[in-house]
Short mmCIF file of C-alpha atoms in Angstrom, two decimals:
data_model
loop_
_atom_site.label_atom_id
_atom_site.label_comp_id
_atom_site.label_asym_id
_atom_site.label_seq_id
_atom_site.Cartn_x
_atom_site.Cartn_y
_atom_site.Cartn_z
CA MET A 1 -30.29 -11.78 -15.00
CA ALA A 2 -28.05 -13.26 -17.67
CA ALA A 3 -25.72 -16.07 -16.69
CA VAL A 4 -22.80 -14.73 -14.68
CA ASP A 5 -19.96 -16.40 -12.79
CA PHE A 6 -20.28 -14.37 -9.59
CA VAL A 7 -22.93 -12.12 -8.05
CA ILE A 8 -21.41 -9.78 -5.48
CA ALA A 9 -23.69 -8.61 -2.66
CA GLY A 10 -22.75 -5.01 -1.91
CA ALA A 11 -20.51 -2.47 -3.62
CA GLY A 12 -18.39 -1.43 -0.65
CA HIS A 13 -14.66 -1.34 -1.25
CA ASN A 14 -14.07 -4.85 0.12
CA SER A 15 -16.64 -6.27 -2.28
CA LEU A 16 -15.20 -4.24 -5.14
CA VAL A 17 -11.67 -5.49 -4.43
CA THR A 18 -12.98 -9.07 -4.45
CA ALA A 19 -14.79 -8.47 -7.73
CA CYS A 20 -11.65 -6.90 -9.26
CA TYR A 21 -9.52 -9.95 -8.55
CA LEU A 22 -12.25 -12.23 -9.89
CA ALA A 23 -12.49 -10.11 -13.04
CA LYS A 24 -8.70 -10.12 -13.40
CA ALA A 25 -8.85 -13.93 -13.28
CA GLY A 26 -11.35 -13.90 -16.16
CA TYR A 27 -14.65 -14.36 -14.32
CA SER A 28 -17.77 -12.33 -15.08
CA CYS A 29 -19.27 -10.37 -12.18
CA THR A 30 -22.48 -8.56 -11.37
CA ILE A 31 -22.35 -6.25 -8.35
CA LEU A 32 -25.54 -5.31 -6.49
CA ASP A 33 -25.93 -2.46 -4.00
CA ALA A 34 -28.90 -0.94 -2.19
CA ARG A 35 -27.56 2.59 -2.60
CA PRO A 36 -27.61 4.61 -5.85
CA ILE A 37 -23.80 4.87 -5.81
CA PRO A 38 -20.95 2.40 -5.18
CA GLY A 39 -18.43 2.55 -2.36
CA GLY A 40 -20.42 1.93 0.81
CA GLY A 41 -18.45 3.68 3.56
CA CYS A 42 -15.70 4.58 1.06
CA ALA A 43 -17.52 7.36 -0.77
CA THR A 44 -17.11 11.06 -1.48
CA GLU A 45 -20.45 12.77 -2.04
CA GLU A 46 -21.64 16.28 -2.90
CA ILE A 47 -24.08 16.47 0.01
CA LEU A 48 -23.66 20.25 0.46
CA GLY A 49 -23.99 21.13 -3.21
CA PRO A 50 -22.21 20.68 -6.55
CA GLY A 51 -18.45 20.89 -6.35
CA TYR A 52 -18.17 20.29 -2.60
CA GLY A 53 -17.05 16.70 -2.10
CA ILE A 54 -17.46 15.33 1.43
CA ASP A 55 -16.21 11.96 2.69
CA THR A 56 -19.43 10.63 4.21
CA CYS A 57 -17.71 7.87 6.19
CA SER A 58 -14.07 6.79 5.91
CA THR A 59 -11.29 9.28 5.26
CA GLY A 60 -7.93 7.80 6.24
CA HIS A 61 -6.90 4.62 4.40
CA THR A 62 -4.22 3.58 6.84
CA LEU A 63 -4.12 -0.21 6.44
CA ILE A 64 -4.79 -0.74 2.76
CA LEU A 65 -1.44 0.79 1.77
CA GLN A 66 0.25 -2.35 3.12
CA ASN A 67 -1.99 -4.53 0.94
CA PRO A 68 -0.40 -5.73 -2.34
CA LEU A 69 -3.40 -4.08 -4.00
CA ILE A 70 -1.70 -0.73 -3.36
CA ARG A 71 1.83 -1.62 -2.23
CA LEU A 72 2.54 -3.58 -5.43
CA ASP A 73 -0.21 -1.88 -7.47
CA GLU A 74 -1.43 -5.34 -8.52
CA LEU A 75 -4.50 -3.97 -10.31
CA GLY A 76 -2.89 -0.84 -11.73
CA LEU A 77 -5.09 1.45 -9.62
CA VAL A 78 -2.18 3.85 -9.12
CA GLU A 79 -0.49 3.69 -12.53
CA GLU A 80 -3.56 3.30 -14.75
CA TYR A 81 -6.41 4.87 -12.76
CA GLY A 82 -4.64 7.76 -11.03
CA LEU A 83 -5.14 6.75 -7.40
CA SER A 84 -2.69 8.57 -5.11
CA TYR A 85 -2.38 9.24 -1.40
CA LEU A 86 -1.44 12.24 0.74
CA HIS A 87 0.29 11.92 4.11
CA PRO A 88 -0.65 15.00 6.18
CA ASP A 89 1.85 16.59 8.53
CA PRO A 90 1.14 17.30 11.37
CA VAL A 91 -0.44 13.90 11.84
CA ALA A 92 -2.76 15.04 14.63
CA HIS A 93 -3.41 18.02 16.86
CA VAL A 94 -5.37 17.14 19.98
CA ALA A 95 -6.88 19.80 22.25
CA LEU A 96 -7.41 18.63 25.83
CA PRO A 97 -10.13 19.82 28.25
CA ASP A 98 -7.75 21.89 30.39
CA GLY A 99 -6.56 23.93 27.41
CA GLU A 100 -3.36 21.98 26.84
CA GLN A 101 -2.62 20.66 23.34
CA ILE A 102 -0.46 17.92 21.86
CA THR A 103 0.74 17.90 18.25
CA MET A 104 1.97 14.71 16.61
CA SER A 105 4.35 15.22 13.68
CA LEU A 106 5.77 12.85 11.09
CA ASP A 107 9.17 13.83 12.48
CA LEU A 108 9.62 11.39 15.36
CA ASP A 109 12.02 13.69 17.20
CA ALA A 110 9.48 16.50 17.07
CA THR A 111 6.76 14.26 18.51
CA VAL A 112 9.08 13.01 21.25
CA ALA A 113 9.94 16.62 22.12
CA GLU A 114 6.22 17.42 22.30
CA PHE A 115 5.68 14.61 24.80
CA ALA A 116 8.72 15.77 26.78
CA ARG A 117 6.89 19.01 27.57
CA TYR A 118 4.74 16.89 29.87
CA SER A 119 7.13 14.12 30.91
CA GLN A 120 10.65 13.21 29.82
CA GLN A 121 9.97 9.65 30.93
CA ASP A 122 6.88 9.51 28.71
CA ALA A 123 8.85 10.92 25.78
CA GLU A 124 11.34 8.07 26.15
CA SER A 125 8.52 5.55 26.53
CA TYR A 126 6.94 6.80 23.30
CA ALA A 127 10.20 6.50 21.37
CA ARG A 128 10.60 2.97 22.73
CA LEU A 129 7.01 2.08 21.77
CA ILE A 130 7.65 3.16 18.18
CA SER A 131 10.92 1.23 18.04
CA GLU A 132 9.46 -1.93 19.57
CA PHE A 133 6.67 -2.06 17.01
CA ASP A 134 9.27 -2.87 14.36
CA GLU A 135 9.73 -6.32 15.92
CA LEU A 136 5.97 -6.88 15.94
CA ARG A 137 5.31 -5.66 12.39
CA PRO A 138 6.46 -8.78 10.48
CA LEU A 139 4.54 -11.05 12.85
CA LEU A 140 1.33 -9.11 12.28
CA GLY A 141 1.91 -9.35 8.54
CA ASP A 142 2.40 -13.12 8.68
CA ALA A 143 -0.64 -13.64 10.89
CA ARG A 144 -3.04 -11.41 8.97
CA SER A 145 -2.02 -11.58 5.33
CA GLY A 146 -2.90 -15.20 4.60
CA PRO A 147 -6.31 -16.71 3.83
CA VAL A 148 -8.57 -17.15 6.84
CA GLY A 149 -7.73 -20.38 8.66
CA MET A 150 -4.53 -20.94 6.68
CA ALA A 151 -2.15 -18.37 8.17
CA PRO A 152 -0.27 -19.03 11.44
CA SER A 153 -1.90 -17.52 14.52
CA MET A 154 -0.28 -14.64 16.35
CA ARG A 155 0.02 -16.80 19.44
CA ASP A 156 1.91 -19.47 17.50
CA LEU A 157 4.29 -16.89 16.05
CA LEU A 158 4.97 -15.36 19.45
CA ARG A 159 6.05 -18.73 20.88
CA ASP A 160 9.20 -18.64 18.72
CA HIS A 161 9.92 -14.93 19.23
CA PRO A 162 12.69 -14.01 21.72
CA ARG A 163 10.35 -11.48 23.36
CA GLY A 164 7.21 -13.45 22.65
CA GLY A 165 6.24 -13.67 26.30
CA ILE A 166 6.21 -9.87 26.65
CA TRP A 167 4.08 -9.44 23.53
CA ALA A 168 1.72 -12.25 24.55
CA ARG A 169 1.16 -10.47 27.86
CA ARG A 170 0.49 -7.19 26.08
CA MET A 171 -1.89 -8.93 23.69
CA ALA A 172 -3.92 -10.22 26.64
CA MET A 173 -4.04 -6.83 28.37
CA SER A 174 -6.35 -3.94 27.59
CA ALA A 175 -5.04 -0.88 25.73
CA ARG A 176 -5.90 1.19 28.79
CA ASP A 177 -3.72 -0.97 31.04
CA VAL A 178 -0.82 -0.81 28.58
CA ILE A 179 -1.08 2.98 28.41
CA LEU A 180 -1.27 3.33 32.20
CA HIS A 181 1.76 1.06 32.53
CA GLU A 182 3.89 2.86 29.92
CA PHE A 183 2.98 6.50 30.54
CA THR A 184 2.63 8.73 33.60
CA SER A 185 1.38 12.14 32.41
CA PRO A 186 -2.44 12.44 32.23
CA HIS A 187 -2.05 14.52 29.07
CA VAL A 188 0.08 11.92 27.30
CA ARG A 189 -2.19 9.15 28.54
CA ALA A 190 -5.21 10.97 27.13
CA PHE A 191 -3.49 11.40 23.76
CA MET A 192 -2.48 7.73 23.59
CA GLY A 193 -5.98 6.68 24.64
CA TRP A 194 -7.43 8.73 21.79
CA MET A 195 -5.02 7.10 19.33
CA ALA A 196 -5.84 3.60 20.60
CA PHE A 197 -9.57 4.25 20.21
CA GLN A 198 -9.34 4.89 16.44
CA THR A 199 -10.90 1.50 15.67
CA ALA A 200 -13.85 2.32 18.00
CA VAL A 201 -13.08 -0.73 20.15
CA PRO A 202 -13.34 0.09 23.90
CA ILE A 203 -9.78 0.53 25.11
CA ASP A 204 -10.58 -1.03 28.50
CA GLN A 205 -11.52 -4.30 26.80
CA ALA A 206 -9.18 -7.26 27.37
CA GLY A 207 -7.24 -8.24 24.27
CA THR A 208 -6.80 -4.69 22.94
CA GLY A 209 -3.26 -4.27 24.26
CA PHE A 210 -1.71 -4.17 20.78
CA LEU A 211 -3.72 -1.09 19.77
CA PRO A 212 -1.41 1.58 21.24
CA TYR A 213 1.38 0.02 19.16
CA GLN A 214 -0.30 -1.00 15.92
CA ILE A 215 -2.26 2.24 15.51
CA THR A 216 0.25 4.79 16.76
CA ALA A 217 3.43 3.47 15.08
CA PRO A 218 2.04 3.39 11.51
CA ARG A 219 0.59 6.89 12.00
CA GLN A 220 3.99 8.07 13.16
CA ALA A 221 5.51 6.59 10.00
CA ARG A 222 2.90 7.51 7.34
CA SER A 223 0.26 9.76 8.93
CA TRP A 224 -3.35 8.98 7.93
CA SER A 225 -2.87 8.22 4.20
CA ILE A 226 -5.74 10.22 2.69
CA PRO A 227 -6.68 9.61 -0.97
CA LYS A 228 -6.06 12.71 -3.06
CA GLY A 229 -9.49 13.96 -4.09
CA GLY A 230 -11.38 12.16 -1.34
CA SER A 231 -12.06 8.67 -0.06
CA GLY A 232 -14.22 7.91 -3.09
CA ARG A 233 -11.20 8.02 -5.39
CA LEU A 234 -10.38 4.46 -4.33
CA THR A 235 -13.92 3.43 -5.24
CA ASP A 236 -13.66 5.26 -8.58
CA ALA A 237 -10.46 3.37 -9.44
CA LEU A 238 -11.96 0.00 -8.50
CA VAL A 239 -15.17 0.68 -10.45
CA GLY A 240 -13.14 1.84 -13.45
CA PHE A 241 -11.15 -1.40 -13.38
CA LEU A 242 -14.36 -3.45 -13.28
CA VAL A 243 -16.23 -1.50 -15.96
CA ASN A 244 -13.27 -1.89 -18.32
CA ARG A 245 -13.53 -5.66 -17.82
CA GLY A 246 -17.23 -5.86 -18.51
CA ALA A 247 -18.57 -6.11 -14.96
CA GLU A 248 -22.21 -5.08 -14.49
CA PHE A 249 -23.44 -2.83 -11.66
CA ARG A 250 -27.01 -2.75 -10.40
CA TYR A 251 -27.79 0.02 -7.95
CA GLU A 252 -30.83 0.42 -5.67
CA ALA A 253 -30.97 -3.37 -5.70
CA ARG A 254 -31.31 -4.60 -2.14
CA VAL A 255 -30.16 -8.13 -1.38
CA GLU A 256 -32.86 -9.76 0.76
CA SER A 257 -31.14 -13.06 1.46
CA LEU A 258 -28.15 -15.21 0.55
CA ILE A 259 -28.64 -18.79 -0.63
CA LEU A 260 -25.74 -20.87 0.63
#
């Protein structure tokens, strides 16, 4: 291998984003991946035949839209490489075992009315949950947007917040306990439990109490944020950026160990 500034182990989207910023700063990069294609879990593949693109892992890109990568289009992925996102409405339609169904719409009033079919109290609790997340949103941004070890912790930020004690308690609770506390209808509880489980973290685990807020509220605001053309369009844009800056890709190249 010719001399290169950085060798990137893996061509998943996180690795590709890292390589893009390195390339933008003028460093040379070689990206290795064990698969024959880039993207890792962010790939759209024709596994059923030519012309039928299937997202083989991720589909909704719900968090990355808040990243300056997309929000400020720092790499030109939107303007120069054609990346765009769709925001489906309805957001979700959940069928429950007893035949009942709940539809979540981008229109908050419509979603609240849907919950009111099961419990007016739960409808009001849902509207309050969405509203209360607005006071948590900037704290989450401050705690999670800085370099690891350099950003203030969520606990530190909550100490100075007028309702910090309430949020600290919720943060220590499980998502299940929060849902049982806030909602009464078994149908609404089931729906909120499904929403809270989107990260595949057990909702009865202590410390997951933010999940009903930080997953549900952004979905209510922006739906699932699906890349137009499939999940792999993000990968295509990142790869295009790197190729245009001379980065080298080596596929079917398994990394056996890292020398630190």
